[in-house]
GROMACS .gro file of C-alpha atoms in nm:
model
  373
    1MET     CA    1   7.215   2.278   1.566
    2LYS     CA    2   7.092   2.452   1.885
    3ILE     CA    3   6.921   2.129   1.995
    4ILE     CA    4   7.240   1.931   1.931
    5ASN     CA    5   7.447   2.182   2.131
    6ASN     CA    6   7.201   2.168   2.420
    7LEU     CA    7   7.208   1.788   2.420
    8PHE     CA    8   7.588   1.793   2.416
    9CYS     CA    9   7.599   2.033   2.715
   10LEU     CA   10   7.349   1.820   2.905
   11THR     CA   11   7.547   1.503   2.834
   12LEU     CA   12   7.871   1.668   2.946
   13PHE     CA   13   7.705   1.799   3.264
   14VAL     CA   14   7.567   1.455   3.354
   15ALA     CA   15   7.907   1.301   3.285
   16LEU     CA   16   8.084   1.549   3.508
   17THR     CA   17   7.844   1.504   3.799
   18SER     CA   18   7.853   1.126   3.770
   19GLY     CA   19   8.229   1.103   3.737
   20THR     CA   20   8.222   0.914   3.405
   21VAL     CA   21   8.448   1.175   3.245
   22SER     CA   22   8.796   1.190   3.395
   23ALA     CA   23   8.890   1.535   3.519
   24ALA     CA   24   9.252   1.432   3.480
   25ASP     CA   25   9.203   1.429   3.102
   26GLN     CA   26   9.111   1.799   3.114
   27GLN     CA   27   9.382   1.918   3.351
   28PRO     CA   28   9.642   2.175   3.245
   29GLU     CA   29  10.006   2.079   3.276
   30SER     CA   30  10.064   2.308   3.573
   31ALA     CA   31   9.873   2.447   3.868
   32PRO     CA   32   9.708   2.789   3.822
   33PRO     CA   33   9.965   3.069   3.861
   34ASP     CA   34   9.717   3.327   3.985
   35ALA     CA   35   9.356   3.375   4.091
   36GLU     CA   36   9.244   3.470   3.741
   37ALA     CA   37   9.363   3.135   3.609
   38LEU     CA   38   9.215   2.946   3.904
   39PHE     CA   39   8.867   3.099   3.881
   40ASN     CA   40   8.804   2.994   3.523
   41LEU     CA   41   8.453   2.876   3.435
   42THR     CA   42   8.578   2.688   3.130
   43GLN     CA   43   8.800   2.470   3.351
   44VAL     CA   44   8.691   2.179   3.570
   45TRP     CA   45   8.978   2.113   3.809
   46LYS     CA   46   9.062   1.787   3.975
   47PHE     CA   47   9.109   1.835   4.350
   48HIS     CA   48   9.265   1.533   4.518
   49LEU     CA   49   9.260   1.558   4.898
   50LYS     CA   50   9.475   1.314   5.095
   51PHE     CA   51   9.409   1.245   5.464
   52ALA     CA   52   9.579   1.031   5.725
   53ALA     CA   53   9.329   0.792   5.883
   54ASP     CA   54   9.320   0.977   6.215
   55GLN     CA   55   9.260   1.312   6.041
   56TRP     CA   56   8.974   1.169   5.837
   57GLN     CA   57   8.816   1.046   6.157
   58ALA     CA   58   8.874   1.382   6.328
   59ILE     CA   59   8.700   1.580   6.052
   60GLU     CA   60   8.364   1.438   6.161
   61PRO     CA   61   8.188   1.719   6.348
   62LYS     CA   62   8.181   1.711   6.724
   63ARG     CA   63   7.841   1.763   6.876
   64ASN     CA   64   7.712   1.883   7.209
   65PRO     CA   65   7.553   1.569   7.363
   66ASN     CA   66   7.272   1.783   7.505
   67ALA     CA   67   7.169   1.908   7.161
   68GLY     CA   68   6.887   1.736   6.974
   69GLY     CA   69   6.848   1.635   6.613
   70PHE     CA   70   6.581   1.649   6.346
   71GLY     CA   71   6.311   1.411   6.240
   72ARG     CA   72   6.028   1.229   6.412
   73GLY     CA   73   6.022   1.071   6.753
   74PRO     CA   74   6.217   1.214   7.048
   75ASN     CA   75   6.409   1.456   6.824
   76ASP     CA   76   6.101   1.600   6.656
   77ALA     CA   77   6.062   1.974   6.714
   78ARG     CA   78   5.703   1.901   6.819
   79ASN     CA   79   5.831   1.702   7.115
   80PRO     CA   80   5.805   1.927   7.429
   81SER     CA   81   6.168   1.880   7.530
   82ARG     CA   82   6.282   1.941   7.171
   83ALA     CA   83   6.065   2.252   7.143
   84ALA     CA   84   6.218   2.390   7.462
   85GLU     CA   85   6.566   2.323   7.326
   86LEU     CA   86   6.492   2.522   7.011
   87LEU     CA   87   6.313   2.801   7.195
   88ALA     CA   88   6.569   2.856   7.470
   89PRO     CA   89   6.837   3.013   7.243
   90VAL     CA   90   6.576   3.255   7.105
   91LEU     CA   91   6.476   3.368   7.452
   92MET     CA   92   6.837   3.395   7.565
   93SER     CA   93   6.933   3.605   7.261
   94GLN     CA   94   6.648   3.848   7.332
   95ALA     CA   95   6.685   3.869   7.710
   96ASP     CA   96   7.061   3.842   7.768
   97ARG     CA   97   7.145   4.206   7.705
   98ASP     CA   98   7.501   4.191   7.837
   99ARG     CA   99   7.570   3.866   7.645
  100ASN     CA  100   7.727   3.693   7.943
  101GLY     CA  101   7.536   3.369   7.892
  102THR     CA  102   7.312   3.408   8.199
  103LEU     CA  103   6.986   3.588   8.276
  104SER     CA  104   6.944   3.818   8.572
  105ALA     CA  105   6.604   3.874   8.730
  106GLU     CA  106   6.602   4.226   8.586
  107GLU     CA  107   6.685   4.103   8.234
  108PHE     CA  108   6.406   3.844   8.257
  109ALA     CA  109   6.158   4.102   8.385
  110THR     CA  110   6.261   4.353   8.117
  111LEU     CA  111   6.197   4.095   7.846
  112GLY     CA  112   5.853   4.019   7.989
  113ARG     CA  113   5.760   4.387   7.999
  114SER     CA  114   5.879   4.430   7.641
  115TRP     CA  115   5.669   4.135   7.524
  116PHE     CA  116   5.361   4.263   7.704
  117GLN     CA  117   5.390   4.609   7.553
  118ASN     CA  118   5.438   4.467   7.203
  119TRP     CA  119   5.154   4.215   7.231
  120ASP     CA  120   4.899   4.451   7.388
  121LYS     CA  121   4.809   4.604   7.052
  122THR     CA  122   4.496   4.779   7.184
  123GLY     CA  123   4.660   4.924   7.495
  124ALA     CA  124   4.400   4.754   7.716
  125GLY     CA  125   4.652   4.660   7.982
  126THR     CA  126   4.554   4.293   7.952
  127LEU     CA  127   4.621   4.017   7.697
  128THR     CA  128   4.366   3.788   7.541
  129GLN     CA  129   4.456   3.428   7.465
  130SER     CA  130   4.476   3.503   7.093
  131GLN     CA  131   4.712   3.796   7.156
  132PHE     CA  132   4.930   3.582   7.380
  133SER     CA  133   4.934   3.302   7.120
  134ALA     CA  134   5.026   3.540   6.838
  135GLY     CA  135   5.302   3.699   7.043
  136PHE     CA  136   5.443   3.364   7.153
  137ASN     CA  137   5.447   3.239   6.794
  138ALA     CA  138   5.635   3.554   6.694
  139ILE     CA  139   5.915   3.489   6.942
  140ARG     CA  140   5.931   3.123   6.836
  141SER     CA  141   5.971   3.226   6.471
  142PRO     CA  142   6.180   3.545   6.473
  143ILE     CA  143   6.345   3.459   6.143
  144GLY     CA  144   6.055   3.308   5.953
  145GLY     CA  145   6.169   2.946   5.970
  146GLY     CA  146   6.103   2.891   6.338
  147LEU     CA  147   6.462   2.800   6.426
  148PRO     CA  148   6.726   3.014   6.600
  149LEU     CA  149   7.040   3.100   6.404
  150VAL     CA  150   7.256   3.280   6.661
  151GLY     CA  151   7.529   3.058   6.804
  152ALA     CA  152   7.698   3.084   7.140
  153GLU     CA  153   7.935   3.377   7.187
  154GLY     CA  154   8.252   3.315   6.987
  155LYS     CA  155   8.107   3.017   6.797
  156ARG     CA  156   7.976   2.988   6.442
  157ASN     CA  157   7.625   3.114   6.377
  158GLY     CA  158   7.365   2.908   6.193
  159ILE     CA  159   7.131   2.624   6.279
  160ALA     CA  160   7.401   2.354   6.272
  161SER     CA  161   7.598   2.542   6.535
  162VAL     CA  162   7.291   2.617   6.746
  163ILE     CA  163   7.198   2.249   6.774
  164GLY     CA  164   7.550   2.154   6.871
  165PHE     CA  165   7.767   2.077   6.566
  166GLU     CA  166   8.124   2.209   6.571
  167PHE     CA  167   8.344   2.184   6.261
  168ASP     CA  168   8.714   2.152   6.342
  169TYR     CA  169   9.000   2.185   6.093
  170VAL     CA  170   9.216   1.880   6.023
  171HIS     CA  171   9.541   1.829   5.831
  172ALA     CA  172   9.547   1.712   5.468
  173ASP     CA  173   9.742   1.746   5.143
  174LEU     CA  174   9.586   1.885   4.826
  175GLU     CA  175   9.697   1.781   4.479
  176ILE     CA  176   9.590   1.997   4.184
  177ALA     CA  177   9.727   1.975   3.829
  178GLY     CA  178  10.035   1.782   3.939
  179LYS     CA  179  10.117   2.017   4.227
  180THR     CA  180  10.088   1.901   4.587
  181ILE     CA  181  10.021   2.160   4.855
  182ALA     CA  182  10.117   2.003   5.186
  183ASP     CA  183   9.948   2.044   5.521
  184VAL     CA  184   9.638   2.239   5.426
  185ALA     CA  185   9.356   2.280   5.677
  186VAL     CA  186   9.021   2.125   5.584
  187ARG     CA  187   8.686   2.125   5.762
  188TYR     CA  188   8.322   2.069   5.680
  189LYS     CA  189   8.104   2.376   5.627
  190GLY     CA  190   7.739   2.464   5.592
  191ASN     CA  191   7.425   2.471   5.803
  192GLY     CA  192   7.101   2.369   5.634
  193THR     CA  193   7.291   2.206   5.349
  194PHE     CA  194   7.496   2.005   5.599
  195LEU     CA  195   7.187   1.888   5.788
  196GLU     CA  196   7.003   1.793   5.468
  197LEU     CA  197   7.273   1.547   5.364
  198GLY     CA  198   7.208   1.281   5.627
  199ASP     CA  199   7.445   0.994   5.552
  200ASN     CA  200   7.548   1.134   5.213
  201PRO     CA  201   7.928   1.182   5.235
  202LYS     CA  202   7.935   1.466   4.981
  203ARG     CA  203   7.969   1.749   5.230
  204SER     CA  204   8.073   2.105   5.157
  205LEU     CA  205   8.433   2.181   5.253
  206LYS     CA  206   8.647   2.479   5.345
  207ILE     CA  207   9.019   2.463   5.264
  208ALA     CA  208   9.253   2.708   5.442
  209PHE     CA  209   9.603   2.697   5.296
  210ASP     CA  210   9.775   2.912   5.558
  211LYS     CA  211   9.618   2.794   5.885
  212PHE     CA  212   9.890   2.537   5.956
  213GLN     CA  213  10.158   2.676   5.720
  214LYS     CA  214  10.187   3.052   5.755
  215GLY     CA  215  10.188   3.238   5.425
  216GLN     CA  216  10.096   2.934   5.214
  217LYS     CA  217   9.856   3.004   4.927
  218LEU     CA  218   9.722   2.855   4.606
  219ALA     CA  219   9.730   3.098   4.313
  220GLY     CA  220   9.745   3.388   4.556
  221VAL     CA  221   9.437   3.262   4.740
  222THR     CA  222   9.436   3.179   5.111
  223THR     CA  223   9.099   3.003   5.147
  224LEU     CA  224   8.859   2.820   4.915
  225ASN     CA  225   8.503   2.701   4.967
  226LEU     CA  226   8.391   2.379   4.800
  227GLN     CA  227   8.012   2.386   4.768
  228ASN     CA  228   7.829   2.055   4.726
  229ASN     CA  229   7.521   2.218   4.567
  230VAL     CA  230   7.290   1.974   4.742
  231THR     CA  231   7.003   2.222   4.704
  232ASP     CA  232   7.086   2.319   4.344
  233VAL     CA  233   7.058   2.042   4.087
  234SER     CA  234   7.177   2.281   3.815
  235TYR     CA  235   7.507   2.352   3.996
  236MET     CA  236   7.482   2.701   3.849
  237ASN     CA  237   7.257   2.924   4.062
  238GLU     CA  238   7.530   3.065   4.285
  239VAL     CA  239   7.790   3.069   4.008
  240LEU     CA  240   7.572   3.267   3.767
  241ALA     CA  241   7.441   3.499   4.040
  242TYR     CA  242   7.794   3.594   4.143
  243ARG     CA  243   7.884   3.648   3.777
  244LEU     CA  244   7.584   3.879   3.735
  245PHE     CA  245   7.684   4.084   4.040
  246ARG     CA  246   8.044   4.112   3.918
  247ASP     CA  247   7.932   4.219   3.571
  248ALA     CA  248   7.727   4.495   3.735
  249GLY     CA  249   8.030   4.621   3.925
  250VAL     CA  250   7.931   4.478   4.262
  251PRO     CA  251   8.215   4.306   4.453
  252ALA     CA  252   8.131   3.934   4.453
  253PRO     CA  253   8.329   3.609   4.482
  254ARG     CA  254   8.478   3.443   4.177
  255THR     CA  255   8.403   3.078   4.109
  256THR     CA  256   8.514   2.769   3.923
  257TYR     CA  257   8.437   2.396   3.937
  258ALA     CA  258   8.625   2.092   4.063
  259GLN     CA  259   8.578   1.719   4.067
  260VAL     CA  260   8.681   1.615   4.416
  261TYR     CA  261   8.862   1.291   4.494
  262ILE     CA  262   8.964   1.181   4.842
  263THR     CA  263   9.227   0.934   4.958
  264VAL     CA  264   9.241   0.812   5.317
  265ALA     CA  265   9.557   0.620   5.399
  266GLY     CA  266   9.483   0.253   5.455
  267GLN     CA  267   9.111   0.290   5.375
  268PHE     CA  268   9.047   0.398   5.017
  269GLU     CA  269   9.231   0.553   4.722
  270GLN     CA  270   9.104   0.844   4.508
  271ARG     CA  271   8.738   0.787   4.584
  272TYR     CA  272   8.522   1.023   4.377
  273PHE     CA  273   8.303   1.247   4.594
  274GLY     CA  274   8.143   1.445   4.313
  275LEU     CA  275   8.138   1.775   4.130
  276TYR     CA  276   8.166   2.088   4.345
  277SER     CA  277   8.151   2.456   4.269
  278VAL     CA  278   8.457   2.631   4.410
  279THR     CA  279   8.395   2.976   4.556
  280GLU     CA  280   8.640   3.248   4.651
  281ASN     CA  281   8.635   3.325   5.023
  282VAL     CA  282   8.532   3.672   5.136
  283ASP     CA  283   8.841   3.767   5.336
  284SER     CA  284   9.147   3.993   5.324
  285ASP     CA  285   9.256   3.850   4.986
  286PHE     CA  286   8.911   3.930   4.850
  287ALA     CA  287   8.926   4.284   4.992
  288ASN     CA  288   9.277   4.353   4.865
  289SER     CA  289   9.177   4.258   4.510
  290ARG     CA  290   8.866   4.482   4.510
  291PHE     CA  291   8.942   4.785   4.724
  292ALA     CA  292   9.221   5.040   4.754
  293PRO     CA  293   9.473   4.990   5.037
  294SER     CA  294   9.344   5.310   5.196
  295GLN     CA  295   8.995   5.158   5.232
  296LYS     CA  296   9.035   4.993   5.569
  297GLY     CA  297   8.735   4.794   5.684
  298VAL     CA  298   8.598   4.483   5.848
  299PHE     CA  299   8.369   4.210   5.714
  300PHE     CA  300   8.051   4.126   5.905
  301LYS     CA  301   7.829   3.820   5.858
  302PRO     CA  302   7.511   3.922   6.042
  303VAL     CA  303   7.257   3.667   6.161
  304THR     CA  304   6.977   3.856   6.331
  305PRO     CA  305   6.597   3.845   6.302
  306GLN     CA  306   6.584   4.225   6.311
  307ILE     CA  307   6.869   4.371   6.109
  308PHE     CA  308   6.963   4.721   6.228
  309ALA     CA  309   6.756   4.690   6.547
  310ASP     CA  310   6.877   4.940   6.807
  311LEU     CA  311   7.035   4.738   7.089
  312GLY     CA  312   7.192   5.036   7.261
  313ALA     CA  313   7.531   5.205   7.244
  314ASP     CA  314   7.728   4.918   7.399
  315TRP     CA  315   7.888   4.682   7.146
  316ALA     CA  316   7.841   4.358   7.344
  317PRO     CA  317   7.484   4.275   7.228
  318TYR     CA  318   7.584   4.327   6.864
  319ASN     CA  319   7.902   4.122   6.851
  320GLN     CA  320   7.766   3.769   6.798
  321LEU     CA  321   7.469   3.890   6.594
  322TYR     CA  322   7.688   4.077   6.344
  323ASP     CA  323   7.977   3.827   6.361
  324PRO     CA  324   8.280   4.041   6.260
  325LYS     CA  325   8.544   3.835   6.078
  326SER     CA  326   8.825   4.043   6.227
  327LYS     CA  327   8.845   4.258   6.537
  328PRO     CA  328   8.656   4.583   6.470
  329THR     CA  329   8.795   4.913   6.590
  330ASP     CA  330   8.599   5.131   6.831
  331GLU     CA  331   8.515   5.358   6.538
  332GLN     CA  332   8.378   5.065   6.336
  333LYS     CA  333   8.172   4.946   6.633
  334ARG     CA  334   8.025   5.294   6.672
  335ALA     CA  335   7.940   5.303   6.301
  336ILE     CA  336   7.725   4.991   6.342
  337THR     CA  337   7.555   5.101   6.664
  338GLU     CA  338   7.486   5.451   6.529
  339LEU     CA  339   7.352   5.310   6.201
  340CYS     CA  340   7.117   5.086   6.399
  341ARG     CA  341   6.999   5.381   6.605
  342LEU     CA  342   6.946   5.586   6.289
  343ALA     CA  343   6.754   5.308   6.112
  344THR     CA  344   6.536   5.238   6.416
  345GLN     CA  345   6.484   5.574   6.585
  346ALA     CA  346   6.534   5.855   6.331
  347ASP     CA  347   6.251   6.038   6.158
  348ASP     CA  348   6.247   6.060   5.778
  349ARG     CA  349   6.429   6.394   5.769
  350GLU     CA  350   6.719   6.279   5.987
  351PHE     CA  351   6.740   5.942   5.813
  352THR     CA  352   6.757   6.101   5.467
  353SER     CA  353   7.019   6.355   5.569
  354ARG     CA  354   7.250   6.109   5.750
  355ILE     CA  355   7.220   5.767   5.584
  356GLY     CA  356   7.493   5.856   5.333
  357GLN     CA  357   7.738   5.884   5.624
  358PHE     CA  358   7.705   5.510   5.686
  359ILE     CA  359   7.608   5.352   5.353
  360ASP     CA  360   7.776   5.384   5.012
  361LEU     CA  361   7.450   5.468   4.835
  362PRO     CA  362   7.569   5.421   4.472
  363GLU     CA  363   7.712   5.082   4.570
  364LEU     CA  364   7.387   4.989   4.743
  365ALA     CA  365   7.191   5.098   4.434
  366ARG     CA  366   7.396   4.867   4.210
  367TYR     CA  367   7.350   4.580   4.453
  368MET     CA  368   6.973   4.633   4.475
  369ALA     CA  369   6.941   4.666   4.097
  370VAL     CA  370   7.091   4.319   4.050
  371LEU     CA  371   6.902   4.173   4.346
  372VAL     CA  372   6.561   4.265   4.205
  373TYR     CA  373   6.658   4.213   3.839
   0.00000   0.00000   0.00000
């Protein structure tokens, strides 16, 4: 019986991902009334997005013409001009202390002195070729993968942004379970997953219900993320991981699944784009459903090769690296800068006595327990 059940589940999964089973046959009679009904792992929704032709054209990401691509030939990272393009953002992020987009002679000299001190491991006052090579490789690969992830000030972070892709919202209508939500905002999302797709049209999407229509929501939710799972053939890694965190009492997004169909006026009707996992956005709705109203805070999405590195007391060098999703207060800025100073500069005694002022240690313990489980 167990073998039969497993075969049935596998057959159903293949059918869902191939589109041979109609999601419409499984749809409830009405749209989900609340988030609990929406994020239901026993339900595969049908999401039907409808675009005007000009909006479908506009959703294609704009790209800086000076940015390169991937692959062999002139866009290969081994090409000297391509290597310089990838290296320049790393150098700028390390040297541009005031984050104004330019380097002064003093900033450039300060960076050089810092490199020399770090690379001169023996304190000889000179560098050998092997020391120089090791140090240079370290600055080329500050995050392990050899590519910079910090975008321009005010832009998205991530490799897609760094090499020039910009994802703009366009207008669309969303139909779900017989209900049409008009004028939602849709854009592509992702970094590595976006770049891996090539010409595959199944791109991850972000849907913002209230960007063009203030106060508009679906089931009490303002924003949804549609993940294409291009790197997860099981379609379950993220879904099950979030479930495990939630079961352990760690705040984590809720999820469901949807078969996504797209209509573009005058071009095609209800074309099936595939099965997506649908993930709750980490935003004010998320916070309001997990935390007490008195717990005021701000979400950060840090992208930095050296988390908690001490960059000084001024907030400017931290802003793009830590990417706050709302405007932080002066007190919240100080909390980050002081935590970074504590983590980088404090001795064991000071660190132990003060870390609880910045980190919810029981919450961190639950998170780490699941992470290493």
